[in-house]
mmCIF file of C-alpha atoms in Angstrom:
data_model
loop_
_atom_site.group_PDB
_atom_site.id
_atom_site.type_symbol
_atom_site.label_atom_id
_atom_site.label_comp_id
_atom_site.label_asym_id
_atom_site.label_seq_id
_atom_site.Cartn_x
_atom_site.Cartn_y
_atom_site.Cartn_z
ATOM 1 C CA MET A 110 0.000 0.000 0.000
ATOM 2 C CA GLU A 111 1.348 3.376 -1.006
ATOM 3 C CA ILE A 112 0.186 6.698 0.503
ATOM 4 C CA ARG A 113 1.009 9.489 -1.945
ATOM 5 C CA GLU A 114 -0.045 12.442 -4.020
ATOM 6 C CA LEU A 115 -2.248 11.301 -6.866
ATOM 7 C CA ASN A 116 -1.565 12.117 -10.502
ATOM 8 C CA GLU A 117 -3.278 11.994 -13.877
ATOM 9 C CA GLY A 118 -2.547 8.290 -14.175
ATOM 10 C CA ASP A 119 -4.760 7.672 -11.126
ATOM 11 C CA LEU A 120 -7.810 9.432 -12.570
ATOM 12 C CA GLU A 121 -9.735 6.410 -13.811
ATOM 13 C CA SER A 122 -9.453 4.667 -10.453
ATOM 14 C CA LEU A 123 -10.172 7.904 -8.546
ATOM 15 C CA ILE A 124 -13.341 8.610 -10.524
ATOM 16 C CA LYS A 125 -14.499 5.046 -9.863
ATOM 17 C CA LEU A 126 -13.881 5.470 -6.114
ATOM 18 C CA TYR A 127 -15.861 8.731 -6.099
ATOM 19 C CA GLU A 128 -18.931 6.741 -7.144
ATOM 20 C CA GLN A 129 -18.934 5.396 -3.562
ATOM 21 C CA LEU A 130 -18.851 8.869 -2.025
ATOM 22 C CA ASP A 131 -22.501 9.791 -2.362
ATOM 23 C CA GLY A 132 -23.709 8.073 -5.513
ATOM 24 C CA LYS A 133 -23.740 11.307 -7.503
ATOM 25 C CA ASN A 134 -20.632 10.802 -9.637
ATOM 26 C CA SER A 135 -21.804 7.873 -11.764
ATOM 27 C CA GLY A 136 -21.360 8.496 -15.440
ATOM 28 C CA PHE A 137 -18.618 11.118 -15.073
ATOM 29 C CA ALA A 138 -16.561 10.654 -18.228
ATOM 30 C CA LEU A 139 -12.848 10.000 -17.848
ATOM 31 C CA ASP A 140 -12.142 12.399 -20.739
ATOM 32 C CA ASP A 141 -13.983 15.172 -18.874
ATOM 33 C CA ALA A 142 -11.979 14.407 -15.723
ATOM 34 C CA ARG A 143 -8.717 14.532 -17.709
ATOM 35 C CA ASP A 144 -9.704 17.873 -19.207
ATOM 36 C CA ILE A 145 -10.330 19.360 -15.748
ATOM 37 C CA TRP A 146 -7.092 17.819 -14.465
ATOM 38 C CA LYS A 147 -5.041 19.297 -17.290
ATOM 39 C CA LYS A 148 -6.644 22.756 -17.229
ATOM 40 C CA GLU A 149 -7.278 23.337 -13.527
ATOM 41 C CA ILE A 150 -5.355 20.924 -11.307
ATOM 42 C CA GLU A 151 -2.058 19.891 -12.886
ATOM 43 C CA GLY A 152 0.575 22.480 -12.151
ATOM 44 C CA ASN A 153 -1.506 24.216 -9.457
ATOM 45 C CA ALA A 154 0.690 24.024 -6.353
ATOM 46 C CA GLY A 155 -2.268 24.806 -4.087
ATOM 47 C CA ILE A 156 -4.414 21.841 -5.140
ATOM 48 C CA LYS A 157 -3.566 18.274 -4.201
ATOM 49 C CA TYR A 158 -5.262 14.926 -4.279
ATOM 50 C CA PHE A 159 -3.815 12.427 -1.830
ATOM 51 C CA GLY A 160 -4.559 8.747 -1.832
ATOM 52 C CA ALA A 161 -3.849 5.249 -0.655
ATOM 53 C CA VAL A 162 -3.030 3.187 -3.725
ATOM 54 C CA GLU A 163 -2.835 -0.585 -3.886
ATOM 55 C CA ASN A 164 -1.767 -2.301 -7.101
ATOM 56 C CA GLY A 165 -2.624 0.817 -9.110
ATOM 57 C CA LYS A 166 -6.072 1.210 -7.544
ATOM 58 C CA VAL A 167 -6.956 4.278 -5.465
ATOM 59 C CA VAL A 168 -8.684 2.880 -2.376
ATOM 60 C CA SER A 169 -8.790 5.990 -0.182
ATOM 61 C CA THR A 170 -8.525 9.673 -1.029
ATOM 62 C CA CYS A 171 -9.040 13.284 -0.108
ATOM 63 C CA PHE A 172 -8.773 16.535 -2.018
ATOM 64 C CA CYS A 173 -7.316 19.703 -0.561
ATOM 65 C CA ALA A 174 -7.004 23.265 -1.753
ATOM 66 C CA ILE A 175 -4.904 25.975 -0.204
ATOM 67 C CA ILE A 176 -6.699 29.308 0.010
ATOM 68 C CA PRO A 177 -4.519 32.427 0.407
ATOM 69 C CA ASN A 178 -5.710 34.653 3.240
ATOM 70 C CA LEU A 179 -5.224 38.251 4.354
ATOM 71 C CA THR A 180 -6.218 37.654 7.975
ATOM 72 C CA ARG A 181 -4.316 35.712 10.632
ATOM 73 C CA LEU A 182 -1.136 37.478 9.496
ATOM 74 C CA GLY A 183 -1.440 35.869 6.086
ATOM 75 C CA GLY A 184 -1.855 32.313 7.344
ATOM 76 C CA ALA A 185 -3.511 30.347 4.571
ATOM 77 C CA ILE A 186 -6.495 28.026 4.918
ATOM 78 C CA CYS A 187 -6.547 24.427 3.751
ATOM 79 C CA PHE A 188 -9.945 23.212 2.596
ATOM 80 C CA VAL A 189 -10.419 19.421 2.511
ATOM 81 C CA GLU A 190 -13.235 17.780 0.590
ATOM 82 C CA ASN A 191 -14.265 14.467 -0.983
ATOM 83 C CA VAL A 192 -12.842 12.155 1.669
ATOM 84 C CA VAL A 193 -13.708 8.548 0.841
ATOM 85 C CA THR A 194 -12.335 5.048 1.369
ATOM 86 C CA ASP A 195 -13.396 2.075 -0.739
ATOM 87 C CA LYS A 196 -15.990 -0.010 1.103
ATOM 88 C CA ASP A 197 -13.695 -3.048 0.967
ATOM 89 C CA PHE A 198 -10.794 -1.157 2.598
ATOM 90 C CA ARG A 199 -12.503 0.679 5.466
ATOM 91 C CA LYS A 200 -11.469 0.317 9.114
ATOM 92 C CA GLN A 201 -7.795 -0.202 8.169
ATOM 93 C CA GLY A 202 -6.492 3.282 8.987
ATOM 94 C CA LEU A 203 -6.151 4.352 5.361
ATOM 95 C CA GLY A 204 -8.436 7.379 5.702
ATOM 96 C CA LYS A 205 -6.355 8.572 8.632
ATOM 97 C CA LYS A 206 -3.125 8.177 6.666
ATOM 98 C CA VAL A 207 -4.534 10.072 3.690
ATOM 99 C CA MET A 208 -5.906 12.854 5.901
ATOM 100 C CA ASN A 209 -2.557 13.104 7.681
ATOM 101 C CA LYS A 210 -0.921 13.706 4.270
ATOM 102 C CA ALA A 211 -3.356 16.570 3.692
ATOM 103 C CA ILE A 212 -2.676 18.012 7.151
ATOM 104 C CA GLU A 213 1.080 17.726 6.552
ATOM 105 C CA PHE A 214 0.625 19.586 3.237
ATOM 106 C CA ALA A 215 -1.336 22.312 5.068
ATOM 107 C CA ARG A 216 1.500 22.739 7.552
ATOM 108 C CA GLU A 217 4.047 22.963 4.717
ATOM 109 C CA LYS A 218 1.920 25.705 3.132
ATOM 110 C CA ASN A 219 1.827 27.676 6.404
ATOM 111 C CA CYS A 220 -1.900 27.185 6.898
ATOM 112 C CA TYR A 221 -3.332 28.263 10.206
ATOM 113 C CA LYS A 222 -6.300 25.903 9.926
ATOM 114 C CA VAL A 223 -7.722 22.992 7.998
ATOM 115 C CA ILE A 224 -11.441 22.988 7.359
ATOM 116 C CA LEU A 225 -13.666 20.366 5.822
ATOM 117 C CA GLU A 226 -17.276 19.708 5.092
ATOM 118 C CA SER A 227 -19.067 16.426 5.506
ATOM 119 C CA GLY A 228 -22.590 15.406 4.631
ATOM 120 C CA ALA A 229 -24.865 15.938 7.638
ATOM 121 C CA TRP A 230 -26.039 12.315 7.456
ATOM 122 C CA ARG A 231 -22.480 10.857 7.564
ATOM 123 C CA THR A 232 -22.346 10.479 11.351
ATOM 124 C CA GLU A 233 -19.702 7.729 11.252
ATOM 125 C CA ALA A 234 -17.457 10.022 9.209
ATOM 126 C CA HIS A 235 -18.030 12.815 11.738
ATOM 127 C CA GLU A 236 -16.679 10.614 14.521
ATOM 128 C CA PHE A 237 -13.662 9.835 12.328
ATOM 129 C CA TYR A 238 -12.992 13.577 11.860
ATOM 130 C CA ARG A 239 -13.370 14.279 15.573
ATOM 131 C CA ASN A 240 -10.865 11.505 16.303
ATOM 132 C CA LEU A 241 -8.416 13.230 13.948
ATOM 133 C CA GLY A 242 -8.738 16.414 16.000
ATOM 134 C CA PHE A 243 -11.364 18.352 14.024
ATOM 135 C CA ASP A 244 -13.762 20.443 16.089
ATOM 136 C CA ASP A 245 -17.351 20.333 14.873
ATOM 137 C CA THR A 246 -18.540 22.975 17.335
ATOM 138 C CA ALA A 247 -16.163 25.862 16.548
ATOM 139 C CA LYS A 248 -17.844 27.081 13.354
ATOM 140 C CA LYS A 249 -21.121 26.741 11.507
ATOM 141 C CA SER A 250 -21.020 25.943 7.818
ATOM 142 C CA PHE A 251 -23.582 27.265 5.351
ATOM 143 C CA LEU A 252 -24.086 25.816 1.896
ATOM 144 C CA MET A 253 -25.692 27.282 -1.198
ATOM 145 C CA LYS A 254 -26.028 24.798 -4.040
ATOM 146 C CA LEU A 255 -25.752 26.427 -7.422
ATOM 147 C CA LYS A 256 -26.448 23.176 -9.283
ATOM 148 C CA GLU A 257 -28.185 20.001 -8.247
ATOM 149 C CA TYR A 258 -26.568 16.740 -9.267
#
C-alpha cells in the first residue's frame, strides 16, 4: 500500500472510487476528468489529491485546496473535501493516513487551519474527523447549491 499524491494516471481509479462517495458521480466521463485535471489541477501548487493506492487502484482519497488569506497574518487556509475510502478497505487506517498527508501539506503551506465539510447524514465520518482532532462545534457551515446533481 502506497500513501502518496495522486496524478493523472490515477484518474480512472479515482473517478471510480468517487462513485462510492454519495452516488452522484456515476457516469462522469474520464475524458472530462482529464480535461479538468489538465486545465485546472495539474501544475496548481495549491491543489492536491492524496490517496492510498494498492496495485494501481486508489482505495482511499481526499482533495485539498490551499486558500490564500489576508487575515491571521497571512496564514492560509486548507480546505479538505471528498474524503472517501473504498468499502472493501474501510477500518484499516487508510483514511487517517490520507488525511494526515493533507494536514502535513497544510502545515508545509503555512496554513493556520484545515477545514472540511461532511454530509450531515455521515455520522460515522463525523466521529472519524473528531478523532483526527477536528472540532465540529467551533464554526457553523452554510451551503448554497448552485447546481443540483
